[in-house]
Coordinates of C-alpha atoms and ligand atoms in Angstrom, one line a residue:
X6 CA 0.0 0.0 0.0
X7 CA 1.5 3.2 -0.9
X8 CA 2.0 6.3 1.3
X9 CA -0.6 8.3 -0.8
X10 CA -3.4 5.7 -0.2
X11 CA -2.6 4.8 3.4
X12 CA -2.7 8.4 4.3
X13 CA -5.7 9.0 2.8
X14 CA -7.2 5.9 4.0
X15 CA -6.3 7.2 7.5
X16 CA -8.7 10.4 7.0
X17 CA -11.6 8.0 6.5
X18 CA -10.6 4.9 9.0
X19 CA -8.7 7.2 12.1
X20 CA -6.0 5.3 13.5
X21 CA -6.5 6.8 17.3
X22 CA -8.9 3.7 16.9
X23 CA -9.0 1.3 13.5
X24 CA -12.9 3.1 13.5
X25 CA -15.0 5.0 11.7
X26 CA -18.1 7.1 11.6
X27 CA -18.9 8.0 7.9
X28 CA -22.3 9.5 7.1
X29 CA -24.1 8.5 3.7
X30 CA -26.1 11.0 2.1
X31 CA -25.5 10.1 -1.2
X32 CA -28.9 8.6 -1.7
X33 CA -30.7 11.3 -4.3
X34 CA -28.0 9.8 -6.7
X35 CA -30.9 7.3 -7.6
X36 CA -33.8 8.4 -5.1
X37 CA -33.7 12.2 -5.4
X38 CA -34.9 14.1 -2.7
X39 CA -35.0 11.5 -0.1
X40 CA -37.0 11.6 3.3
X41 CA -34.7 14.0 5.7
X42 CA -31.9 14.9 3.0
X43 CA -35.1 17.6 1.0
X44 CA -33.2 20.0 2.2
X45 CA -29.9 18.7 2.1
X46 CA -27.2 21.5 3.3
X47 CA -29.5 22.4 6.2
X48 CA -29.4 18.9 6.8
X49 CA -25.8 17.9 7.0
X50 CA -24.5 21.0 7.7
X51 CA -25.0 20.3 11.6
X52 CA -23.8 16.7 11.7
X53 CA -20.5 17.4 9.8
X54 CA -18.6 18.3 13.0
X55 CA -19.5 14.9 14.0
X56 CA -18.8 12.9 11.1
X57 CA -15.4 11.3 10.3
X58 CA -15.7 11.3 7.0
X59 CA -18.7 12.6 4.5
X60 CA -19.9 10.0 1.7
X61 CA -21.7 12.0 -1.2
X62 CA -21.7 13.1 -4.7
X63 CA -19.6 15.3 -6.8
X64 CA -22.9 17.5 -6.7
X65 CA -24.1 18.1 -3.5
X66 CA -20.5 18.4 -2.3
X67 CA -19.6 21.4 -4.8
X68 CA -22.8 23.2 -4.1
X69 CA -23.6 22.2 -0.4
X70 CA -20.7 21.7 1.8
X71 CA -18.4 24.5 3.3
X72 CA -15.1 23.6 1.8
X73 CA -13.1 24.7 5.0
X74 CA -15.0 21.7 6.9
X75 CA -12.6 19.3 8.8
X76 CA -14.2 16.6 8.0
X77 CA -12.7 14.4 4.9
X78 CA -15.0 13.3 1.7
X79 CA -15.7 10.0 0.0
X80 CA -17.1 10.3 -3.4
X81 CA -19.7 8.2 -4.6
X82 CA -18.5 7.4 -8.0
X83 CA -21.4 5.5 -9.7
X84 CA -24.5 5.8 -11.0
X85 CA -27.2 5.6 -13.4
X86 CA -30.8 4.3 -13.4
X87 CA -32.8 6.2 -10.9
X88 CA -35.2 4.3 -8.5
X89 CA -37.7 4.1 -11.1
X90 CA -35.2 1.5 -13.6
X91 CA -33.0 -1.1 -13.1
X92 CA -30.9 -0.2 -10.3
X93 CA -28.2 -2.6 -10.9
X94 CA -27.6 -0.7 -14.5
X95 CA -25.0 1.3 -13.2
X96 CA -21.6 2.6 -14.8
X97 CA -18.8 4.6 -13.3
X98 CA -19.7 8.3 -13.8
X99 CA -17.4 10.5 -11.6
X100 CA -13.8 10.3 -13.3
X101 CA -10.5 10.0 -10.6
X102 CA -8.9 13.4 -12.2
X103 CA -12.7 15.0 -10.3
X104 CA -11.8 12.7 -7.6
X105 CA -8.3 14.5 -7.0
X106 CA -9.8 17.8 -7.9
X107 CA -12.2 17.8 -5.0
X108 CA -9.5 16.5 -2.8
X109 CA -11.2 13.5 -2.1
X110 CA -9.8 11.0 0.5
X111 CA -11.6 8.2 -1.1
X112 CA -14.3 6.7 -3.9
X113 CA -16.7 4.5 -4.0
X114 CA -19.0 2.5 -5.9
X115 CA -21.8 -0.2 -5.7
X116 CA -21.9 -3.8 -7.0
X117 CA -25.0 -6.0 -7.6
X118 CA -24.4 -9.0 -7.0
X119 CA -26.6 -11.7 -7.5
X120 CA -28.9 -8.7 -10.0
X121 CA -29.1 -8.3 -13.7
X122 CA -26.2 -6.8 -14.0
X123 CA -23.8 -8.1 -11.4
X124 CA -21.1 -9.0 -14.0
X125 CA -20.3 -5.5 -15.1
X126 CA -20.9 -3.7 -11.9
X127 CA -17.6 -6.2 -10.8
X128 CA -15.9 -5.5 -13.4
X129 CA -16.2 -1.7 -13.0
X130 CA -14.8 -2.3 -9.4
X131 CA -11.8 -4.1 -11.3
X132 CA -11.5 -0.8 -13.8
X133 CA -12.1 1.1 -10.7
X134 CA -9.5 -0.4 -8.5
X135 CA -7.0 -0.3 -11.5
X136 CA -7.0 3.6 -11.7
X137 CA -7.7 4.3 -8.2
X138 CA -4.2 2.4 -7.5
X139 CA -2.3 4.4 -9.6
X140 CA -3.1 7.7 -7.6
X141 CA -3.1 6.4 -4.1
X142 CA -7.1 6.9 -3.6
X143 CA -9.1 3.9 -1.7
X144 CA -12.0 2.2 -2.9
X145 CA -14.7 1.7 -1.1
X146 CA -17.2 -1.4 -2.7
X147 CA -20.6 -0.6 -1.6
X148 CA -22.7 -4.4 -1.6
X149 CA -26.4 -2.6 -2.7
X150 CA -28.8 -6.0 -2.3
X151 CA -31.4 -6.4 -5.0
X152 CA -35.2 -6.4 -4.0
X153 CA -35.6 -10.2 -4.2
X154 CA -32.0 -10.8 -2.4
X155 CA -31.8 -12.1 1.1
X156 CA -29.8 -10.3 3.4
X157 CA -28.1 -12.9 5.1
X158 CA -24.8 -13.9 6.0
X159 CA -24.3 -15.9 2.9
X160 CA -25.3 -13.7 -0.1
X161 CA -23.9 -10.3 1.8
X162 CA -20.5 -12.8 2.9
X163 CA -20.5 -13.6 -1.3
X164 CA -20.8 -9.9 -2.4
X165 CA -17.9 -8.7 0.5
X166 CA -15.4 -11.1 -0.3
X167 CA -15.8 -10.8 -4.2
X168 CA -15.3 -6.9 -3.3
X169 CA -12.2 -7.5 -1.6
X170 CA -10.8 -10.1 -3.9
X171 CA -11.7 -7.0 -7.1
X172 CA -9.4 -4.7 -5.2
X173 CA -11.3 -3.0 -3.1
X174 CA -9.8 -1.1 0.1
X175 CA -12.8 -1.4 2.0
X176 CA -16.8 -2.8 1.4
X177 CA -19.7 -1.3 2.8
X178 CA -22.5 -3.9 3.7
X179 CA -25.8 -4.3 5.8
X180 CA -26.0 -6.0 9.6
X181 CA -27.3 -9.4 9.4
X182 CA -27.5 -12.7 11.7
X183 CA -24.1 -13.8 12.1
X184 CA -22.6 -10.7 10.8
X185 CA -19.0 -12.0 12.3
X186 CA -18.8 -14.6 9.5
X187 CA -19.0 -12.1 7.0
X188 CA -16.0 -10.3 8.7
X189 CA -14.2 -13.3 8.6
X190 CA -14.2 -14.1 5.1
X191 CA -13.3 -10.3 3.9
X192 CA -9.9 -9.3 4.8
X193 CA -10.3 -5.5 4.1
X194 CA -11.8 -3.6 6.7
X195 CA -16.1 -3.7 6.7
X196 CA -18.0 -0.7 7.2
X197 CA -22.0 -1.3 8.0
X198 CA -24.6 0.7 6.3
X199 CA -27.8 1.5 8.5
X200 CA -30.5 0.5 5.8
X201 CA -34.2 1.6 6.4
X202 CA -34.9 3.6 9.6
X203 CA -35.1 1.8 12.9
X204 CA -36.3 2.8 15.7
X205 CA -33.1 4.4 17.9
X206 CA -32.4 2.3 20.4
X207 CA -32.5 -0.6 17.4
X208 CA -30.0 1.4 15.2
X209 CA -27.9 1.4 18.5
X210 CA -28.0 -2.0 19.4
X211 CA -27.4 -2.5 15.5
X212 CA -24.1 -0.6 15.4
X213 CA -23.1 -1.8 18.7
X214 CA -23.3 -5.3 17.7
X215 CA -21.8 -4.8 14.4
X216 CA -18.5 -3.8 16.2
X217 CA -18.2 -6.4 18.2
X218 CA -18.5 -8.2 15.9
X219 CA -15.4 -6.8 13.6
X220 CA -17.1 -4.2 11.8
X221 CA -14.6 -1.2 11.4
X222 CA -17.7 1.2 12.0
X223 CA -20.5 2.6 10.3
X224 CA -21.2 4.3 7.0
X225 CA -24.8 5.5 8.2
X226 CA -27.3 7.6 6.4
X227 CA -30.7 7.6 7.2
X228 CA -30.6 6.1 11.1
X229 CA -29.2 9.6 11.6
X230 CA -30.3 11.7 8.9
X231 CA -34.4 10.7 9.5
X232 CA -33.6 10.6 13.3
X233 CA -35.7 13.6 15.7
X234 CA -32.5 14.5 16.7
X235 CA -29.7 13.4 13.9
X236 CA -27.1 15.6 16.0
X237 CA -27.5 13.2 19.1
X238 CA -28.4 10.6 17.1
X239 CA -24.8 10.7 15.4
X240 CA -23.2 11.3 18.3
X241 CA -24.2 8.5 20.3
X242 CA -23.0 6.5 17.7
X243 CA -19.8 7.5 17.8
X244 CA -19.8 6.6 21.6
X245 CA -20.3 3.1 20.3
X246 CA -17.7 3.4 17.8
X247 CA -14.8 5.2 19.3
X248 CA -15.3 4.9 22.6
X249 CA -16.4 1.6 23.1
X250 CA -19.9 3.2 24.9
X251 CA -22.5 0.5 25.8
X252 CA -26.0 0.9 24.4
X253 CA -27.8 2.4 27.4
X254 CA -25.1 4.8 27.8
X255 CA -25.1 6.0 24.1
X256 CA -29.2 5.7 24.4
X257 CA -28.8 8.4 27.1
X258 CA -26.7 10.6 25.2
X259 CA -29.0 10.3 21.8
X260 CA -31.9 10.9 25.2
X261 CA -30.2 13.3 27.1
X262 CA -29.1 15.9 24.2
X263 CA -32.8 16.7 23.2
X264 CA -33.0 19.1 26.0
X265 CA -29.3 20.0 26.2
X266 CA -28.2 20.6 22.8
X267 CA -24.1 19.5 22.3
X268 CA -21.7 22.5 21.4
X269 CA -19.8 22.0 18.4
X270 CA -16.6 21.4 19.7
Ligands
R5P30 C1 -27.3 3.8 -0.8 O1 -28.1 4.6 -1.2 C2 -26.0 4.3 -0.3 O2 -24.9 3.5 -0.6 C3 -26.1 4.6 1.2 O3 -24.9 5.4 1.4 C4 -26.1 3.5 2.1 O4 -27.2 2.6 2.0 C5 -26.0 3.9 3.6 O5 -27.1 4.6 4.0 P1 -28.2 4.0 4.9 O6 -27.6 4.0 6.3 O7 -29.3 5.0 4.9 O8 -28.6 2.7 4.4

């Protein structure tokens, strides 16, 4: 690994502890205005202090985000079909030379596999991985599970490990029973996305089990995002993440900052 990508790698994954707490609002690229992100710079613009690293598109990043922020950027790189066609119909659409240009710390894209177009998706990872390498920039390979698909320790342990074995730097993947086993069988760092909104304490209990359980932390959109109170949501997460808080305890922070709001720091 070259001193390029493991540096950048180290904006997104902080070495003060192996974790990470990204936050996803990348979802318009196929959903458009989605529930909570309508408004999207008054949405993220108070979670940012709180987020390790931000994981969004070329365009909501150029017109949305304070580029002063301290927080570093993952660029979705993919896309295509909207919600409304065949999701797995995607190409790469956000070149590396943008990637650079926007001082991102890493990309990222989806693969489908298991979908209509599983075989290409892969591939793209491949092309994606080749270029990526030869400028230091991580990959991250985002598993997206087709309607019909189970999410299960099987299918989602398939889709990681053919991630990791295309190149990828680190995979993005759902919680499921017997998450450990697809930890085991991926040997790049795993990052779990939240999925549809839980209740709270759920979401917790989610993200607390998915680091014990060898998840390197959480690339989480809408468990915050659609969250009464995304700012304490977020941080009670990263008591879970970084600093090993139990559930109750980051329960009562997620609780306890609805009356007292927390100062940026
Ligand atoms: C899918 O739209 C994206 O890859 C999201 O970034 C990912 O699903 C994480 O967001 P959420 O926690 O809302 O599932």
């Amino acid at each position: 690994m070259s001193f390029g990508l493991k540096n950048r790698l180290s904006k997104i994954i902080k070495p003060q502890t192996g974790k990470t707490v990204m936050l996803a609002v990348d979802h318009g690229y196929f959903q458009g205005p989605t529930t909570g992100l309508r408004d999207i710079k008054s949405a993220i613009t108070p979670l940012i202090p709180y987020t390790d690293c931000l994981f969004i598109t070329r365009g909501i990043l150029r017109t949305c985000v304070d580029p002063s922020i301290d927080a570093s950027i993952c660029l979705r790189v993919s896309g295509g079909p909207s919600i409304l066609g065949e999701l797995s119909n995607e190409d790469i659409t956000t070149s590396m030379e943008e990637a650079l240009r926007l001082n991102a710390s890493g990309v990222g894209m989806s693969i489908f596999v298991g979908a209509q177009n599983e075989d290409r998706t892969i591939a793209n990872l491949g092309k994606l991985v080749n270029e990526a390498q030869r400028y230091g920039m991580p990959v991250l390979a985002i598993t997206a599970v087709g309607k019909e698909m189970a999410r299960d320790a099987r299918y989602l342990g398939l889709a990681c490990r053919i991630a990791a074995e295309m190149g990828a730097d680190f995979v993005k993947t759902y919680y499921c029973d017997e998450f450990y086993k697809v930890v085991e069988g991926c040997p790049v760092p795993i990052v779990m996305a939240g999925g549809k909104k839980i209740p709270e304490r759920d979401a917790l209990q989610m993200t607390f089990n998915a680091i014990k359980e060898g998840a390197s932390g959480v690339d989480m959109g809408r468990n915050i995002f659609q969250s009464d109170n995304p700012v304490g949501m977020i941080n009670a997460i990263r008591a879970i993440v970084h600093d090993g808080a139990t559930v109750d305890e980051a329960y009562d922070l997620y609780e306890s900052s609805k009356s007292q709001p927390i100062e940026v720091g």
